[in-house]
């Protein structure tokens, strides 16, 4: 057996824009500068680490803030944004590759930093495809630590080398490689230089790519 382990945001669903809008509102409220370039640095990064990056970028100290309250505030806003998402927000190729996995007898796993992953899979109507879900609620160490992917392979009873990870963030590719898994970068090959192969989105995926 083998498994495909999918990251969520930026691979299956484009939720980055909602993270951006929520962080923008929070940053405004607390007088912190925040823009699209900084948002790029938050992709694949945990909620807490995202706040640390924003604060650090502004030359401020995390200790000056009630971090737990701010993280809750950000998440309340984010949940409002994603309350109305549906299958139309799935990224290109998502349904095709999940269906192909089922046909080929390949396990389907989620390996996401998000604590809202299960809810997003439900809202976009793809939860039923997944054999297992490992998300931000299950791990203590964030990507680039390999914990999220190792937990997925262990739960499936597979060797790490039997797993292929689909990731849009550099930290996620590093995490998968530390776990000795195959990697498919989703996005720009000039950015995801470490990935075994990189494709613009899942609609470009072909099983032949894995055997090159
Ligand atoms: P939450 P992924 C990540 O999802 C996002 O890319 C990242 O921007 C976000 O901070 C993180 O989830 C945590 O999300 O606040 O919902 O727990 O790319 O790992 O699927
Ligand atoms: Mg991602």
mmCIF file of C-alpha atoms and ligand atoms in Angstrom:
data_model
loop_
_atom_site.group_PDB
_atom_site.id
_atom_site.type_symbol
_atom_site.label_atom_id
_atom_site.label_comp_id
_atom_site.label_asym_id
_atom_site.label_seq_id
_atom_site.Cartn_x
_atom_site.Cartn_y
_atom_site.Cartn_z
ATOM 1 C CA UNK A 1 0.000 0.000 0.000
ATOM 2 C CA UNK A 2 0.955 3.609 -0.343
ATOM 3 C CA UNK A 3 -0.501 6.935 0.741
ATOM 4 C CA UNK A 4 -0.872 10.438 -0.578
ATOM 5 C CA UNK A 5 -0.717 12.979 2.248
ATOM 6 C CA UNK A 6 -2.257 16.321 1.360
ATOM 7 C CA UNK A 7 -1.664 19.672 2.965
ATOM 8 C CA UNK A 8 -4.939 21.644 3.095
ATOM 9 C CA UNK A 9 -4.523 25.389 2.643
ATOM 10 C CA UNK A 10 -2.941 26.125 -0.747
ATOM 11 C CA UNK A 11 -3.187 22.532 -1.992
ATOM 12 C CA UNK A 12 -6.832 21.434 -1.726
ATOM 13 C CA UNK A 13 -8.543 24.700 -0.754
ATOM 14 C CA UNK A 14 -7.560 28.333 -1.041
ATOM 15 C CA UNK A 15 -8.152 29.515 2.498
ATOM 16 C CA UNK A 16 -5.055 31.769 2.525
ATOM 17 C CA UNK A 17 -7.177 34.762 1.532
ATOM 18 C CA UNK A 18 -9.338 34.313 4.630
ATOM 19 C CA UNK A 19 -6.313 33.972 6.885
ATOM 20 C CA UNK A 20 -5.078 37.202 5.261
ATOM 21 C CA UNK A 21 -8.334 39.086 5.878
ATOM 22 C CA UNK A 22 -8.534 37.921 9.499
ATOM 23 C CA UNK A 23 -4.912 38.749 10.296
ATOM 24 C CA UNK A 24 -5.306 42.152 8.566
ATOM 25 C CA UNK A 25 -8.219 43.065 10.841
ATOM 26 C CA UNK A 26 -6.345 41.911 13.960
ATOM 27 C CA UNK A 27 -3.145 43.711 12.922
ATOM 28 C CA UNK A 28 -5.098 46.940 12.283
ATOM 29 C CA UNK A 29 -6.715 46.749 15.695
ATOM 30 C CA UNK A 30 -3.364 46.385 17.451
ATOM 31 C CA UNK A 31 -1.498 48.917 15.279
ATOM 32 C CA UNK A 32 0.684 46.305 13.586
ATOM 33 C CA UNK A 33 1.747 46.618 9.947
ATOM 34 C CA UNK A 34 0.609 43.731 7.756
ATOM 35 C CA UNK A 35 0.546 43.223 3.994
ATOM 36 C CA UNK A 36 0.361 40.517 1.319
ATOM 37 C CA UNK A 37 4.129 39.911 1.354
ATOM 38 C CA UNK A 38 4.076 39.254 5.095
ATOM 39 C CA UNK A 39 1.042 37.002 4.646
ATOM 40 C CA UNK A 40 3.126 34.797 2.325
ATOM 41 C CA UNK A 41 5.420 34.050 5.279
ATOM 42 C CA UNK A 42 2.455 32.707 7.264
ATOM 43 C CA UNK A 43 1.561 29.937 4.828
ATOM 44 C CA UNK A 44 1.821 26.516 6.433
ATOM 45 C CA UNK A 45 2.783 28.116 9.749
ATOM 46 C CA UNK A 46 0.760 27.571 12.969
ATOM 47 C CA UNK A 47 -1.582 30.270 14.284
ATOM 48 C CA UNK A 48 0.689 31.132 17.228
ATOM 49 C CA UNK A 49 3.824 31.215 15.096
ATOM 50 C CA UNK A 50 1.986 33.439 12.584
ATOM 51 C CA UNK A 51 1.374 36.025 15.300
ATOM 52 C CA UNK A 52 5.008 35.844 16.408
ATOM 53 C CA UNK A 53 6.103 36.508 12.823
ATOM 54 C CA UNK A 54 3.789 39.533 12.484
ATOM 55 C CA UNK A 55 4.943 40.986 15.799
ATOM 56 C CA UNK A 56 8.606 40.329 14.985
ATOM 57 C CA UNK A 57 8.226 41.989 11.587
ATOM 58 C CA UNK A 58 6.962 45.091 13.385
ATOM 59 C CA UNK A 59 9.940 45.131 15.745
ATOM 60 C CA UNK A 60 7.732 44.467 18.746
ATOM 61 C CA UNK A 61 7.829 41.822 21.493
ATOM 62 C CA UNK A 62 5.211 39.059 21.842
ATOM 63 C CA UNK A 63 5.210 39.525 25.639
ATOM 64 C CA UNK A 64 3.580 42.947 25.181
ATOM 65 C CA UNK A 65 0.381 41.242 24.013
ATOM 66 C CA UNK A 66 -2.336 39.019 25.420
ATOM 67 C CA UNK A 67 -1.436 36.367 22.871
ATOM 68 C CA UNK A 68 -4.149 33.816 23.721
ATOM 69 C CA UNK A 69 -6.880 36.434 23.424
ATOM 70 C CA UNK A 70 -5.481 37.724 20.103
ATOM 71 C CA UNK A 71 -5.261 34.188 18.678
ATOM 72 C CA UNK A 72 -8.878 33.586 19.710
ATOM 73 C CA UNK A 73 -9.904 36.882 18.137
ATOM 74 C CA UNK A 74 -8.166 35.972 14.891
ATOM 75 C CA UNK A 75 -9.803 32.572 14.843
ATOM 76 C CA UNK A 76 -13.283 33.990 15.520
ATOM 77 C CA UNK A 77 -12.885 36.233 12.470
ATOM 78 C CA UNK A 78 -11.498 33.370 10.383
ATOM 79 C CA UNK A 79 -14.427 31.129 11.345
ATOM 80 C CA UNK A 80 -16.830 33.856 10.213
ATOM 81 C CA UNK A 81 -15.088 33.997 6.833
ATOM 82 C CA UNK A 82 -15.111 30.247 6.302
ATOM 83 C CA UNK A 83 -18.663 29.727 7.605
ATOM 84 C CA UNK A 84 -20.023 30.056 4.083
ATOM 85 C CA UNK A 85 -17.331 28.302 2.021
ATOM 86 C CA UNK A 86 -18.394 25.367 -0.115
ATOM 87 C CA UNK A 87 -17.096 22.997 -2.800
ATOM 88 C CA UNK A 88 -16.704 25.885 -5.262
ATOM 89 C CA UNK A 89 -13.603 26.932 -3.274
ATOM 90 C CA UNK A 90 -11.737 23.692 -3.932
ATOM 91 C CA UNK A 91 -8.555 24.268 -5.922
ATOM 92 C CA UNK A 92 -8.259 22.815 -9.471
ATOM 93 C CA UNK A 93 -7.695 19.069 -9.685
ATOM 94 C CA UNK A 94 -8.715 18.294 -6.090
ATOM 95 C CA UNK A 95 -11.675 16.020 -6.806
ATOM 96 C CA UNK A 96 -9.869 14.307 -9.712
ATOM 97 C CA UNK A 97 -6.820 13.312 -7.669
ATOM 98 C CA UNK A 98 -8.886 12.175 -4.661
ATOM 99 C CA UNK A 99 -11.074 10.040 -6.951
ATOM 100 C CA UNK A 100 -7.970 8.635 -8.689
ATOM 101 C CA UNK A 101 -6.497 7.621 -5.312
ATOM 102 C CA UNK A 102 -9.674 5.692 -4.545
ATOM 103 C CA UNK A 103 -9.490 3.915 -7.924
ATOM 104 C CA UNK A 104 -5.803 3.050 -7.461
ATOM 105 C CA UNK A 105 -6.208 1.871 -3.832
ATOM 106 C CA UNK A 106 -3.982 4.627 -2.457
ATOM 107 C CA UNK A 107 -4.689 5.806 1.099
ATOM 108 C CA UNK A 108 -5.702 9.464 1.412
ATOM 109 C CA UNK A 109 -4.429 11.423 4.422
ATOM 110 C CA UNK A 110 -4.510 15.035 5.498
ATOM 111 C CA UNK A 111 -1.403 16.628 7.006
ATOM 112 C CA UNK A 112 -2.310 20.209 7.884
ATOM 113 C CA UNK A 113 -1.220 22.802 10.459
ATOM 114 C CA UNK A 114 -4.787 24.075 10.749
ATOM 115 C CA UNK A 115 -6.949 23.404 13.786
ATOM 116 C CA UNK A 116 -9.972 24.059 11.569
ATOM 117 C CA UNK A 117 -9.078 21.424 8.974
ATOM 118 C CA UNK A 118 -11.921 18.983 9.632
ATOM 119 C CA UNK A 119 -14.512 21.759 9.470
ATOM 120 C CA UNK A 120 -13.102 22.988 6.134
ATOM 121 C CA UNK A 121 -13.165 19.454 4.689
ATOM 122 C CA UNK A 122 -16.804 19.172 5.765
ATOM 123 C CA UNK A 123 -17.766 22.554 4.316
ATOM 124 C CA UNK A 124 -16.126 21.747 0.978
ATOM 125 C CA UNK A 125 -17.695 18.266 0.963
ATOM 126 C CA UNK A 126 -14.491 16.223 0.652
ATOM 127 C CA UNK A 127 -14.270 14.824 4.197
ATOM 128 C CA UNK A 128 -15.553 11.396 3.084
ATOM 129 C CA UNK A 129 -12.501 10.822 0.854
ATOM 130 C CA UNK A 130 -10.067 10.836 3.785
ATOM 131 C CA UNK A 131 -8.832 7.674 5.474
ATOM 132 C CA UNK A 132 -7.158 9.698 8.199
ATOM 133 C CA UNK A 133 -6.804 13.334 9.240
ATOM 134 C CA UNK A 134 -3.794 14.718 11.076
ATOM 135 C CA UNK A 135 -4.076 18.429 11.818
ATOM 136 C CA UNK A 136 -3.014 21.196 14.179
ATOM 137 C CA UNK A 137 -4.943 19.584 17.026
ATOM 138 C CA UNK A 138 -2.846 16.405 16.881
ATOM 139 C CA UNK A 139 0.718 17.715 16.855
ATOM 140 C CA UNK A 140 2.989 19.500 19.283
ATOM 141 C CA UNK A 141 5.633 20.488 16.745
ATOM 142 C CA UNK A 142 4.850 22.563 13.642
ATOM 143 C CA UNK A 143 6.292 22.076 10.139
ATOM 144 C CA UNK A 144 9.232 22.024 9.232
ATOM 145 C CA UNK A 145 9.217 19.402 11.998
ATOM 146 C CA UNK A 146 8.135 16.104 10.367
ATOM 147 C CA UNK A 147 5.776 15.144 13.228
ATOM 148 C CA UNK A 148 2.525 15.752 11.308
ATOM 149 C CA UNK A 149 3.557 13.512 8.396
ATOM 150 C CA UNK A 150 5.183 10.837 10.566
ATOM 151 C CA UNK A 151 1.993 10.590 12.605
ATOM 152 C CA UNK A 152 0.035 10.094 9.373
ATOM 153 C CA UNK A 153 2.241 7.251 8.111
ATOM 154 C CA UNK A 154 2.335 5.601 11.535
ATOM 155 C CA UNK A 155 -1.454 5.739 11.886
ATOM 156 C CA UNK A 156 -1.837 4.150 8.446
ATOM 157 C CA UNK A 157 0.740 1.482 9.322
ATOM 158 C CA UNK A 158 2.950 2.469 6.386
ATOM 159 C CA UNK A 159 6.652 3.127 6.044
ATOM 160 C CA UNK A 160 7.502 6.784 5.472
ATOM 161 C CA UNK A 161 8.987 5.897 2.072
ATOM 162 C CA UNK A 162 5.559 4.665 0.989
ATOM 163 C CA UNK A 163 4.090 8.166 1.407
ATOM 164 C CA UNK A 164 3.980 11.083 -1.018
ATOM 165 C CA UNK A 165 3.314 14.552 0.388
ATOM 166 C CA UNK A 166 1.617 17.348 -1.578
ATOM 167 C CA UNK A 167 2.614 20.719 -0.129
ATOM 168 C CA UNK A 168 2.565 24.409 -1.072
ATOM 169 C CA UNK A 169 4.922 25.686 1.639
ATOM 170 C CA UNK A 170 8.694 25.436 1.961
ATOM 171 C CA UNK A 171 8.348 24.397 5.622
ATOM 172 C CA UNK A 172 6.011 21.586 4.569
ATOM 173 C CA UNK A 173 8.387 20.272 1.907
ATOM 174 C CA UNK A 174 11.220 20.336 4.451
ATOM 175 C CA UNK A 175 9.053 18.444 6.948
ATOM 176 C CA UNK A 176 8.215 15.727 4.399
ATOM 177 C CA UNK A 177 11.841 15.355 3.358
ATOM 178 C CA UNK A 178 12.976 15.035 6.952
ATOM 179 C CA UNK A 179 10.536 12.139 7.162
ATOM 180 C CA UNK A 180 12.029 10.580 4.002
ATOM 181 C CA UNK A 181 8.795 10.938 2.071
ATOM 182 C CA UNK A 182 8.357 11.742 -1.607
ATOM 183 C CA UNK A 183 7.388 15.362 -2.246
ATOM 184 C CA UNK A 184 5.212 17.093 -4.805
ATOM 185 C CA UNK A 185 5.419 20.885 -4.561
ATOM 186 C CA UNK A 186 2.272 22.790 -5.455
ATOM 187 C CA UNK A 187 3.055 26.266 -6.761
ATOM 188 C CA UNK A 188 6.192 27.917 -8.095
ATOM 189 C CA UNK A 189 9.189 25.633 -8.790
ATOM 190 C CA UNK A 190 11.516 28.614 -8.207
ATOM 191 C CA UNK A 191 10.258 28.814 -4.635
ATOM 192 C CA UNK A 192 9.744 25.103 -3.862
ATOM 193 C CA UNK A 193 13.210 24.183 -5.082
ATOM 194 C CA UNK A 194 13.590 21.299 -2.626
ATOM 195 C CA UNK A 195 10.563 19.337 -3.834
ATOM 196 C CA UNK A 196 11.114 16.178 -5.936
ATOM 197 C CA UNK A 197 8.745 17.635 -8.533
ATOM 198 C CA UNK A 198 6.638 20.795 -8.587
ATOM 199 C CA UNK A 199 3.395 21.453 -10.446
ATOM 200 C CA UNK A 200 1.289 24.656 -10.526
ATOM 201 C CA UNK A 201 -1.772 22.924 -9.069
ATOM 202 C CA UNK A 202 -3.231 19.428 -8.662
ATOM 203 C CA UNK A 203 -4.844 19.463 -12.118
ATOM 204 C CA UNK A 204 -1.295 19.034 -13.536
ATOM 205 C CA UNK A 205 -0.723 15.839 -11.564
ATOM 206 C CA UNK A 206 -0.140 12.641 -13.502
ATOM 207 C CA UNK A 207 0.890 9.348 -11.837
ATOM 208 C CA UNK A 208 3.655 9.021 -14.466
ATOM 209 C CA UNK A 209 5.370 12.031 -12.833
ATOM 210 C CA UNK A 210 6.171 9.901 -9.782
ATOM 211 C CA UNK A 211 8.169 7.364 -11.739
ATOM 212 C CA UNK A 212 10.442 9.742 -13.634
HETATM 213 P P1 LIG B 1 -5.605 27.648 11.912
HETATM 214 P P2 LIG B 1 -2.027 24.247 6.017
HETATM 215 C C1 LIG B 1 -2.170 26.376 7.620
HETATM 216 O O1 LIG B 1 -2.818 25.403 6.837
HETATM 217 C C2 LIG B 1 -2.194 27.717 6.920
HETATM 218 O O2 LIG B 1 -1.445 27.656 5.711
HETATM 219 C C3 LIG B 1 -1.607 28.762 7.805
HETATM 220 O O3 LIG B 1 -1.641 30.031 7.177
HETATM 221 C C4 LIG B 1 -2.374 28.797 9.134
HETATM 222 O O4 LIG B 1 -1.795 29.738 10.020
HETATM 223 C C5 LIG B 1 -2.338 27.402 9.744
HETATM 224 O O5 LIG B 1 -2.894 26.461 8.846
HETATM 225 C C6 LIG B 1 -3.111 27.335 11.051
HETATM 226 O O6 LIG B 1 -4.479 27.498 10.787
HETATM 227 O O7 LIG B 1 -5.513 29.047 12.458
HETATM 228 O O8 LIG B 1 -6.879 27.381 11.145
HETATM 229 O O9 LIG B 1 -5.343 26.606 12.976
HETATM 230 O O10 LIG B 1 -1.374 24.926 4.856
HETATM 231 O O11 LIG B 1 -1.055 23.573 6.963
HETATM 232 O O12 LIG B 1 -3.156 23.325 5.602
HETATM 233 MG MG1 LIG B 2 -0.433 24.915 2.880
#
